[in-house]
Amino acid sequence: MQLVDILHETKTALSANKARSGLTILGIVIGIGSVIAMVSIGQGASGQIQSSIEGLGSNLLTVMPGFLQPGRGIVSSGRGSAQTLANEDIEVLQQIAGVAYISPEFQRRFQIVASGNNTNSTVIGVNPDYAQVRNVSPAAGGSFITEAQVRSLGRVAVLGPTVAQDLFGEGNNPVGKTIRINRANFKVIGVLQSKGSAGFFNPDDTVFVPLTTMQKILAGADFLSMIAISVQDKNLMPQVQEEALLALAQKHRVDPQSPDFSIVSQADILGALTQVTDTFTIFLAAVAGISLVVGGIGIMNMMLTAVTERTREIGLRKAIGAKKRDISLQFLMEAVVLTSIGGAMGIILGWAIAFAVSKIAGIATAVSLNSVFLAFGVSATIGIVFGYYPARRAASLNPIEALRYE
Amino acid sequence: MIECKNISKIYQSGNIETHALKNASFKIADGEFVAIMGPSGSGKSTLMHILGCLDTPTSGQYFLDQKDISKLSDEELADIRRGKIGFVFQSFNLLPRATVLRNTTLPLVYAGISRERREELARKALQGAAFPEKFWNHRSNQLSGGMMQRVAIARALVNNPTLILADEPTGNLDTKTGEVVLETFQRLHKEQARTIILITHEPYVAGHAERVIHIKDGEIISDEKNNQQVIIKNNATS
């Protein structure tokens, strides 16, 4: 029997009972559609997290005081309490090949006052390289901390947009105005462009001052809360991380196996977060997958009914010379065509749902080509799996009994 | 050429054995028009199933064109049916939603014959069964019983079989349309020298054949030439 003939039979059989075929297809449409939509929401979320992590600065290594136990996650309770990073460590790190910029940072929360307004915010002491490393830039009309200001303990500050708004109100340009941090006056020289929150850190709600000013005037301590290292090339990351670990361990005279600091790469942070979103995606897909299985059972139910209804027809076909293979192929093809139509429509539906979700709810979604192919493959497989038993039953009917069937 | 040698068929359900056929032996030459007649339960259906290669005998041998087919597997039997047997059933057994042409070509579909060739053979078969051309593209469930049976005859003819087996072909038809069907068989027998086996319980229907085999309780009780063959005048056609 040729494929065209099988398809012709399939078309006739499926169009004979349009309502039933339609409802069966609907089951698959809902199944595939929800899988596509759910996976797209999950992948969209992970894509969003990835881009906001990368937005923190590219090819970044972060050296933090205190030792993070592997497997204990990236949120350290001891962070900031350990005082093991010092200004001298910068020079050691600068010797390492492949390092582009180094940004030592000292951060602490202070009360900030300006023109009668009050806010409690994070103040970070930085060097000019911070802008390159962390991917921040001042809005038009302002500037970032300069080398000269760092050297001269300049009392200048760059505001994050949220802080600027809290202190000076919307629409007012704070550049040139004076703010008080911990009872010291600072001149505002710039406001950063808005970046949005990234994970646990919101660069918009921050005030930047020169590192020297921070250490000597505001905090009165000369350790660092972290050192950010920007690496020239992504491929050099592991190598630089390794060398930085050894160099700092030697400088601190500690065992590299249990140093008094830790170096976290962006890949580590990303890995931890994608693990979360992957779990989330799998959970959503599993819930949607259940409806797909229910749809498959619908297919099987319909095919079993069809086999019973068409017993005499099967008997006739066998009497005029159809082999088992011909009969089972015919019924299998019906199931596969049903699921394929359902799969194609489900992909469109899932796509539409993903689009609607991102439009209405504002959740990022991403329909990947992979999930489309996967969904189509899954629906065809469901056709074969759930169509196999009815097809085999049809093929194994005895022609004499089938012809007598009332 | 058909030859049955001591064919027996025993159905077993639990401990009860039913002897549906007991040592049936006969020969049917090519081009014969034979009626197998007997009351219900006589074993004529069992005989038809064996002759039509739908079933195999419990013992004995059945030769179709010198080939012993009594020990073949289901799949081998399907091959034989496809090439050598044409069935006409009491209840027509057409595909209701398919056209007349499609119904007629169905056996050729399983034989893997090209579409053009199928159409050609179907036309010839439909003409042979005297089926009017204007209904060729009608769906078979739009036809009358007599018309349906002629489509079924065309379907039985289309693969140019050695043997046409008609199981109570007039059973669902009134006398007049029944006669048209019987006339079609007689004409096919005469004009195309077809071998036709007619299975019936009605002596009147059997009277249209050249030779009548009586069967009762699974045994052949008589096998003789029909001297009073009813010849239908060629006037009832279409």
XYZ file of C-alpha atoms in Angstrom:
644
model
C 0.000 0.000 0.000
C 1.411 3.366 -1.004
C 1.706 6.349 1.324
C -0.698 8.456 -0.766
C -3.322 5.746 -0.399
C -2.827 5.529 3.350
C -3.156 9.303 3.590
C -6.268 9.195 1.429
C -7.842 6.629 3.770
C -6.802 8.722 6.772
C -8.415 11.836 5.346
C -11.651 9.990 4.618
C -11.743 8.395 8.052
C -10.990 11.576 9.979
C -13.386 13.767 8.024
C -16.160 11.195 8.477
C -16.556 12.252 12.087
C -15.356 15.824 12.223
C -16.651 16.660 15.690
C -14.947 13.685 17.274
C -11.689 14.233 15.410
C -11.821 17.926 16.314
C -12.297 17.298 20.025
C -9.519 14.725 20.047
C -7.220 17.177 18.308
C -8.228 19.833 20.853
C -6.839 17.648 23.632
C -3.457 17.594 21.924
C -3.647 21.311 21.075
C -4.122 22.152 24.753
C -1.348 19.777 25.802
C 1.248 20.980 23.314
C 0.148 24.600 23.647
C 0.586 24.608 27.399
C 3.969 22.896 27.188
C 5.201 25.532 24.725
C 3.757 28.412 26.746
C 5.092 27.159 30.085
C 8.556 26.394 28.763
C 8.685 29.802 27.086
C 7.831 31.509 30.377
C 10.549 29.531 32.147
C 13.120 30.210 29.467
C 12.125 33.848 29.325
C 12.695 34.177 33.052
C 16.104 32.541 32.843
C 17.026 34.712 29.857
C 16.068 37.809 31.802
C 18.151 36.783 34.797
C 21.086 35.997 32.557
C 20.985 39.367 30.848
C 20.678 41.260 34.106
C 23.639 39.365 35.567
C 25.647 40.155 32.477
C 24.469 43.742 32.836
C 26.454 43.941 36.057
C 29.596 43.897 34.000
C 31.057 41.480 31.551
C 33.765 38.910 32.270
C 33.714 39.719 35.927
C 35.537 38.054 38.806
C 34.648 39.159 42.300
C 37.086 38.776 45.179
C 35.316 38.838 48.519
C 36.699 38.645 52.030
C 35.961 35.509 54.008
C 35.777 31.996 52.665
C 32.631 30.757 50.981
C 32.041 27.092 51.538
C 31.513 25.446 48.159
C 27.898 24.427 47.796
C 26.689 26.892 50.403
C 25.495 29.304 47.747
C 26.510 32.800 46.860
C 24.853 34.647 49.700
C 27.461 34.898 52.390
C 26.486 35.820 55.883
C 30.069 36.684 56.644
C 30.510 39.060 53.787
C 31.732 42.459 54.867
C 32.443 41.309 58.398
C 35.786 39.841 57.416
C 38.444 42.463 56.881
C 41.010 40.460 54.968
C 41.133 42.427 51.729
C 43.488 45.403 51.730
C 44.593 48.057 49.267
C 47.913 46.246 48.767
C 46.079 43.293 47.209
C 45.281 45.438 44.177
C 48.941 45.645 43.184
C 49.271 41.881 43.359
C 46.241 41.390 41.164
C 47.446 43.923 38.614
C 50.459 41.697 37.866
C 48.236 38.948 36.498
C 48.119 38.626 32.712
C 44.676 38.983 31.176
C 43.315 41.432 33.753
C 41.708 44.441 32.082
C 40.478 46.548 34.978
C 40.473 46.199 38.714
C 37.895 47.907 40.816
C 38.422 47.836 44.571
C 35.245 48.673 46.441
C 34.352 49.629 49.969
C 30.703 49.791 50.792
C 28.712 50.688 53.835
C 25.265 52.066 54.537
C 24.958 55.675 55.641
C 22.269 58.216 56.295
C 22.283 60.767 53.467
C 20.733 64.199 53.763
C 20.103 66.841 51.138
C 17.813 69.862 51.089
C 15.820 68.566 54.015
C 15.305 65.078 52.535
C 16.672 62.008 54.189
C 17.533 58.587 52.863
C 19.436 55.576 54.043
C 21.474 54.143 51.236
C 24.552 52.184 50.305
C 27.625 54.278 49.797
C 30.436 52.712 47.790
C 33.942 53.974 47.654
C 35.290 53.345 44.166
C 38.089 54.088 41.713
C 37.418 55.418 38.188
C 37.732 51.883 36.780
C 34.462 51.010 38.498
C 32.572 52.526 35.544
C 34.235 50.133 33.080
C 34.073 47.082 35.285
C 30.470 47.501 36.384
C 29.157 48.878 33.134
C 27.791 52.111 34.558
C 27.859 55.542 32.976
C 26.737 58.956 34.176
C 23.742 60.636 32.554
C 24.298 63.670 30.362
C 25.588 66.719 32.237
C 27.471 64.751 34.876
C 30.708 62.840 35.273
C 32.031 59.867 37.224
C 34.728 59.813 39.888
C 38.115 60.757 38.394
C 41.670 59.693 39.236
C 42.491 63.179 40.554
C 39.527 63.130 42.939
C 40.644 59.770 44.291
C 44.194 61.022 44.815
C 43.095 64.258 46.509
C 40.444 62.675 48.768
C 37.856 64.719 46.875
C 34.542 65.222 48.599
C 32.469 64.491 45.558
C 29.642 62.013 45.009
C 27.893 60.388 42.090
C 24.270 59.437 42.799
C 22.269 56.505 41.607
C 19.014 57.653 39.974
C 16.849 56.332 42.816
C 18.850 58.180 45.436
C 18.825 61.332 43.294
C 15.067 61.160 43.073
C 14.624 60.479 46.787
C 16.785 63.426 47.766
C 15.993 66.036 45.168
C 12.644 64.985 43.760
C 11.844 64.072 40.214
C 12.978 66.313 37.391
C 15.499 68.314 39.468
C 19.121 68.075 38.416
C 21.235 67.431 41.523
C 24.556 68.067 39.762
C 26.418 70.868 41.567
C 24.283 70.572 44.713
C 25.604 69.463 48.052
C 24.636 66.383 50.069
C 25.624 65.327 53.565
C 26.854 61.789 54.104
C 27.511 60.941 57.737
C 27.731 64.660 58.555
C 30.315 65.407 55.873
C 29.512 67.578 52.870
C 29.858 66.169 49.380
C 29.372 67.878 46.055
C 27.250 65.973 43.531
C 29.148 65.675 40.234
C 26.903 63.254 38.346
C 23.878 60.992 38.310
C 24.064 57.484 36.819
C 21.818 56.201 34.103
C 19.205 53.825 35.403
C 20.166 50.124 35.184
C 17.500 48.391 37.185
C 17.924 45.891 39.952
C 20.044 42.806 39.373
C 19.531 40.045 41.850
C 20.442 41.211 45.350
C 22.098 44.418 44.334
C 20.432 47.545 43.020
C 23.021 49.912 41.507
C 20.350 52.601 41.149
C 19.963 52.925 44.917
C 23.624 53.706 45.585
C 25.922 56.666 46.122
C 29.508 56.585 44.798
C 32.405 58.457 46.366
C 36.179 58.179 45.792
C 37.627 55.087 47.493
C 40.209 57.099 49.464
C 37.558 59.482 50.749
C 35.450 56.534 51.827
C 38.255 54.791 53.678
C 39.845 57.805 55.342
C 36.928 60.167 56.002
C 33.656 58.222 56.080
C 34.624 54.784 57.411
C 38.009 55.340 58.962
C 39.239 51.896 57.934
C 41.485 50.836 55.091
C 40.254 47.365 54.186
C 38.054 46.619 51.160
C 34.636 45.030 50.978
C 35.360 43.527 47.578
C 37.557 43.666 44.528
C 35.999 43.327 41.112
C 38.297 42.127 38.348
C 37.336 42.569 34.741
C 39.042 40.026 32.497
C 40.072 40.844 28.923
C 38.570 37.739 27.380
C 35.906 35.275 28.470
C 38.250 32.357 27.731
C 40.830 33.722 30.145
C 38.380 33.697 33.069
C 39.346 30.319 34.615
C 43.033 31.013 34.212
C 42.834 34.487 35.755
C 40.663 33.152 38.573
C 43.246 30.479 39.347
C 46.184 32.864 39.225
C 44.405 35.465 41.347
C 43.664 32.806 43.949
C 47.306 31.702 44.131
C 48.704 35.247 44.117
C 46.385 36.464 46.863
C 46.878 33.329 48.937
C 50.625 33.838 48.759
C 50.250 37.504 49.659
C 47.999 36.656 52.615
C 50.232 33.730 53.574
C 47.331 31.293 53.656
C 46.731 27.861 52.188
C 45.112 28.179 48.703
C 42.827 25.294 49.700
C 41.247 27.353 52.487
C 41.981 31.013 51.794
C 40.647 33.915 53.854
C 38.920 35.306 50.780
C 36.940 33.878 47.905
C 36.791 34.526 44.199
C 33.430 34.154 42.520
C 33.047 34.355 38.784
C 29.927 35.442 36.998
C 29.542 31.919 35.715
C 29.167 30.734 39.324
C 26.422 33.254 40.047
C 24.722 32.537 36.755
C 24.989 28.820 37.343
C 23.291 29.090 40.716
C 20.477 31.207 39.337
C 19.913 29.177 36.179
C 19.665 26.126 38.375
C 16.710 27.790 40.060
C 15.039 28.810 36.803
C 15.702 25.408 35.251
C 13.914 23.728 38.139
C 11.080 26.198 37.688
C 10.911 25.460 33.934
C 10.920 21.710 34.480
C 8.138 22.044 37.037
C 5.988 24.087 34.652
C 6.688 21.726 31.767
C 5.793 18.724 33.920
C 2.434 20.239 34.827
C 1.772 20.963 31.157
C 3.049 17.518 30.227
C 0.253 15.939 32.258
C -2.323 17.567 29.989
C -0.384 16.233 27.020
C -0.648 12.705 28.372
C -4.384 13.205 28.931
C -4.618 14.334 25.304
C -2.794 11.185 24.241
C -5.274 9.048 26.152
C -8.015 10.894 24.249
C -6.359 9.796 21.009
C -6.227 6.209 22.178
C -9.858 6.306 23.255
C -10.959 7.630 19.892
C -8.892 5.097 17.970
C -10.273 2.199 20.022
C -13.803 3.395 19.303
C -12.951 3.703 15.623
C -11.599 0.163 15.501
C -14.798 -1.196 17.046
C -17.012 0.852 14.754
C -15.137 -0.167 11.661
C -14.761 -3.852 12.473
C -16.683 -4.906 9.355
C -14.667 -2.564 7.202
C -11.469 -4.081 8.600
C -12.888 -7.542 7.862
C -13.614 -6.552 4.296
C -10.176 -5.048 3.794
C -8.585 -8.221 5.054
C -10.844 -10.358 2.858
C -9.758 -8.530 -0.268
C -6.110 -8.996 0.593
C -4.986 -6.349 3.076
C -2.187 -7.582 5.302
C -1.779 -6.905 9.009
C 0.792 -4.285 8.197
C -1.604 -2.433 5.874
C -4.320 -2.295 8.511
C -2.090 -1.273 11.388
C -0.360 1.378 9.275
C -3.733 2.834 8.354
C -4.832 3.205 11.975
C -1.427 4.329 13.154
C -1.402 6.985 10.462
C -4.773 8.253 11.651
C -3.440 8.684 15.171
C -0.230 10.323 13.980
C -2.091 12.717 11.689
C -4.417 13.661 14.563
C -1.524 14.395 16.898
C 0.481 16.185 14.219
C -2.396 18.521 13.397
C -2.920 19.013 17.128
C 0.810 19.581 17.580
C 1.000 22.214 14.842
C -2.034 24.050 16.202
C -0.700 23.687 19.750
C 2.567 25.336 18.752
C 0.644 28.288 17.349
C -1.536 28.451 20.473
C 1.451 28.187 22.807
C 3.212 30.909 20.871
C 0.151 33.124 21.126
C -0.146 32.477 24.870
C 3.548 33.271 25.368
C 3.101 36.476 23.397
C -0.005 37.434 25.361
C 1.688 36.702 28.693
C 4.643 38.927 27.862
C 2.314 41.682 26.615
C -0.285 41.604 29.372
C 1.600 40.376 32.427
C 4.950 41.833 31.423
C 6.768 38.553 32.046
C 9.539 37.906 29.585
C 8.913 34.828 27.448
C 11.069 33.163 24.852
C 9.756 30.505 22.463
C 12.854 28.678 21.338
C 13.002 26.735 18.108
C 14.157 23.773 20.160
C 10.969 23.650 22.182
C 8.923 23.867 18.973
C 10.747 20.917 17.428
C 10.558 19.058 20.696
C 6.812 19.652 20.973
C 6.254 18.444 17.434
C 8.384 15.390 18.011
C 6.569 14.666 21.251
C 3.153 14.944 19.626
C 4.118 12.610 16.791
C 5.529 10.183 19.348
C 2.297 10.360 21.344
C 0.435 9.488 18.139
C 2.596 6.423 17.651
C 2.556 5.361 21.300
C -1.170 5.814 21.882
C -2.127 4.716 18.382
C -0.073 1.550 18.475
C -2.351 -0.525 20.665
C -5.592 0.258 18.761
C -3.792 -0.291 15.446
C -2.467 -3.634 16.562
C -5.902 -4.607 17.751
C -7.368 -3.727 14.359
C -4.663 -5.620 12.512
C -5.093 -8.784 14.534
C -8.859 -9.066 13.971
C -9.971 -12.320 12.411
C -11.482 -11.473 9.000
C -14.294 -14.004 9.305
C -15.428 -12.746 12.692
C -14.906 -9.133 11.664
C -17.164 -9.587 8.621
C -19.879 -11.104 10.798
C -19.651 -8.315 13.389
C -22.902 -6.429 13.893
C -8.905 -25.034 -10.925
C -10.041 -25.999 -7.450
C -9.544 -29.310 -5.776
C -10.634 -30.285 -2.288
C -9.340 -33.547 -0.828
C -11.016 -34.821 2.347
C -11.446 -31.416 3.879
C -12.560 -31.403 7.504
C -13.026 -28.521 9.832
C -13.442 -28.951 13.558
C -14.238 -26.037 15.829
C -13.301 -26.514 19.406
C -14.798 -24.526 22.236
C -13.872 -25.905 25.608
C -14.401 -29.628 25.528
C -17.037 -29.538 22.822
C -15.912 -30.341 19.284
C -18.105 -29.216 16.418
C -17.534 -30.943 13.097
C -18.473 -28.212 10.644
C -17.103 -30.093 7.634
C -16.550 -33.831 7.266
C -14.304 -35.183 4.531
C -15.540 -32.957 1.745
C -13.949 -33.775 -1.613
C -14.725 -32.238 -4.979
C -13.168 -30.528 -7.959
C -14.271 -27.394 -9.738
C -12.773 -26.725 -13.148
C -11.966 -23.293 -14.513
C -14.994 -21.563 -15.992
C -17.600 -23.467 -14.005
C -20.629 -21.837 -12.393
C -21.333 -23.815 -9.239
C -23.861 -23.297 -6.474
C -23.137 -24.651 -3.014
C -26.493 -25.114 -1.343
C -27.541 -26.093 2.106
C -29.603 -24.969 5.076
C -28.092 -22.765 7.730
C -25.678 -24.652 9.949
C -24.903 -27.087 7.156
C -21.269 -26.003 6.947
C -21.570 -24.076 3.711
C -20.197 -20.909 5.284
C -17.239 -22.859 6.639
C -16.663 -24.277 3.173
C -16.853 -20.803 1.679
C -14.290 -19.490 4.171
C -11.912 -22.278 3.247
C -12.478 -21.895 -0.489
C -12.025 -18.128 -0.081
C -8.746 -18.621 1.779
C -10.087 -16.863 4.856
C -9.576 -20.014 6.896
C -7.658 -23.260 6.655
C -9.071 -26.776 7.100
C -8.291 -28.812 10.206
C -7.357 -31.729 7.971
C -7.345 -32.468 4.278
C -5.905 -30.520 1.390
C -7.156 -27.657 -0.674
C -5.493 -26.929 -4.014
C -6.099 -23.623 -5.721
C -4.403 -23.518 -9.121
C -2.371 -26.601 -8.152
C -1.044 -24.878 -5.038
C -1.761 -26.454 -1.691
C -2.927 -23.630 0.498
C -4.282 -25.611 3.421
C -1.168 -25.014 5.521
C -0.408 -21.405 4.717
C -0.060 -18.656 7.316
C -2.479 -15.732 7.661
C -0.203 -13.382 5.779
C 0.328 -15.861 2.925
C -3.422 -16.369 2.729
C -3.847 -12.593 2.385
C -1.557 -12.690 -0.641
C -3.617 -15.478 -2.229
C -6.903 -13.634 -1.582
C -5.515 -10.475 -3.101
C -4.486 -12.207 -6.309
C -6.936 -15.017 -6.867
C -10.225 -14.462 -5.027
C -13.063 -11.999 -5.494
C -15.710 -11.796 -2.776
C -19.343 -10.750 -3.087
C -21.109 -10.555 0.283
C -24.730 -10.627 1.289
C -24.446 -7.215 2.938
C -22.324 -5.700 0.127
C -19.638 -4.426 2.549
C -18.837 -1.286 0.605
C -17.040 1.660 2.165
C -20.036 3.968 2.647
C -18.278 7.309 2.234
C -16.097 6.325 -0.694
C -17.158 6.736 -4.308
C -18.106 3.828 -6.538
C -14.755 4.069 -8.313
C -12.826 4.142 -5.053
C -14.707 1.100 -3.754
C -13.966 -0.766 -6.938
C -10.251 0.023 -6.866
C -9.811 -0.940 -3.201
C -8.319 -4.434 -3.858
C -5.847 -2.866 -6.299
C -4.738 -0.394 -3.629
C -3.505 -3.311 -1.548
C -1.901 -4.884 -4.602
C 0.224 -1.752 -5.039
C -0.953 -0.989 -8.560
C -0.415 2.536 -9.911
C -3.302 4.998 -9.840
C -3.749 5.242 -13.616
C -3.759 1.481 -14.049
C -6.219 1.121 -11.171
C -8.682 3.510 -12.758
C -8.423 1.646 -16.037
C -9.045 -1.743 -14.417
C -11.910 -0.350 -12.325
C -13.627 1.019 -15.436
C -13.380 -2.372 -17.108
C -14.735 -4.123 -14.024
C -17.625 -1.680 -13.614
C -18.535 -2.140 -17.252
C -18.335 -5.897 -16.753
C -20.769 -5.634 -13.838
C -23.047 -3.491 -16.036
C -22.845 -0.590 -13.637
C -24.098 2.642 -15.296
C -21.293 5.122 -15.797
C -23.232 8.164 -14.583
C -23.098 6.885 -10.988
C -19.358 6.151 -10.982
C -18.526 9.147 -8.853
C -21.483 8.775 -6.513
C -20.843 7.772 -2.961
C -21.797 4.170 -2.398
C -24.256 4.985 0.406
C -26.320 6.980 -2.098
C -27.036 3.872 -4.166
C -29.872 1.325 -4.077
C -29.215 -2.224 -2.885
C -29.036 -3.664 -6.393
C -26.616 -0.985 -7.482
C -24.481 -1.569 -4.402
C -24.269 -5.267 -5.147
C -23.138 -4.516 -8.675
C -20.365 -2.300 -7.289
C -19.414 -5.226 -5.068
C -19.345 -7.522 -8.114
C -17.138 -5.015 -9.942
C -14.857 -4.940 -6.904
C -14.674 -8.745 -6.982
C -13.821 -8.651 -10.692
C -11.222 -5.920 -10.618
C -8.193 -8.033 -9.697
C -9.067 -10.540 -12.426
C -9.452 -13.406 -9.938
C -9.346 -17.143 -10.542
C -12.489 -17.494 -8.508
C -15.475 -15.331 -7.601
C -17.109 -16.337 -4.341
C -20.605 -14.984 -3.823
C -22.042 -15.541 -0.344
C -25.846 -15.175 -0.469
C -25.488 -12.277 -2.935
C -29.248 -11.863 -3.293
C -30.036 -12.275 0.392
C -30.552 -8.572 1.026
C -32.280 -7.836 -2.293
C -35.846 -8.152 -3.533
C -36.584 -10.753 -6.176
C -36.304 -8.403 -9.136
C -32.978 -6.810 -8.228
C -31.804 -10.242 -7.123
C -32.430 -11.488 -10.618
C -30.417 -8.630 -12.067
C -27.496 -9.698 -9.890
C -27.881 -13.359 -10.857
C -28.100 -12.370 -14.499
C -24.849 -10.466 -14.083
C -23.154 -13.620 -12.782
C -24.539 -15.685 -15.650
C -23.339 -13.177 -18.183
C -19.854 -12.938 -16.614
C -19.694 -16.696 -16.661
C -20.721 -16.866 -20.296
C -18.894 -13.864 -21.722
C -15.740 -13.810 -19.618
C -15.632 -17.503 -18.659
C -15.401 -16.622 -14.978
C -15.340 -19.334 -12.330
C -18.162 -18.499 -9.960
C -19.172 -20.212 -6.732
C -22.536 -19.181 -5.398
C -23.312 -19.985 -1.787
C -27.015 -19.943 -0.954
C -29.754 -21.676 0.997
C -32.439 -20.911 -1.605
C -33.050 -23.594 -4.228
C -34.354 -20.922 -6.594
C -31.076 -18.982 -6.466
C -29.021 -22.174 -6.778
C -31.096 -23.024 -9.832
C -29.263 -20.342 -11.789
C -25.974 -22.243 -11.643
C -24.816 -25.033 -13.962
C -23.879 -27.363 -11.171
C -25.243 -27.662 -7.650
C -23.424 -29.138 -4.654
C -25.760 -29.945 -1.766
C -24.278 -29.925 1.677
C -25.895 -30.967 4.925
C -24.469 -31.428 8.415
C -20.987 -30.873 7.057
C -21.222 -33.571 4.419
C -21.701 -33.346 0.681
C -24.896 -35.218 -0.038
C -25.136 -34.596 -3.758
C -23.070 -33.040 -6.535
C -24.759 -32.940 -9.890
C -25.237 -30.985 -13.082
C -28.251 -28.714 -12.988
C -30.517 -29.829 -15.804
C -33.159 -27.225 -15.187
C -30.879 -24.169 -15.158
C -32.859 -20.935 -14.981
C -31.585 -18.689 -17.735
C -32.469 -15.057 -17.307
C -33.111 -13.192 -20.540
C -30.828 -10.289 -21.042
C -33.535 -7.683 -20.441
C -33.222 -6.708 -16.823
C -29.864 -5.000 -17.260
C -29.628 -1.438 -15.993
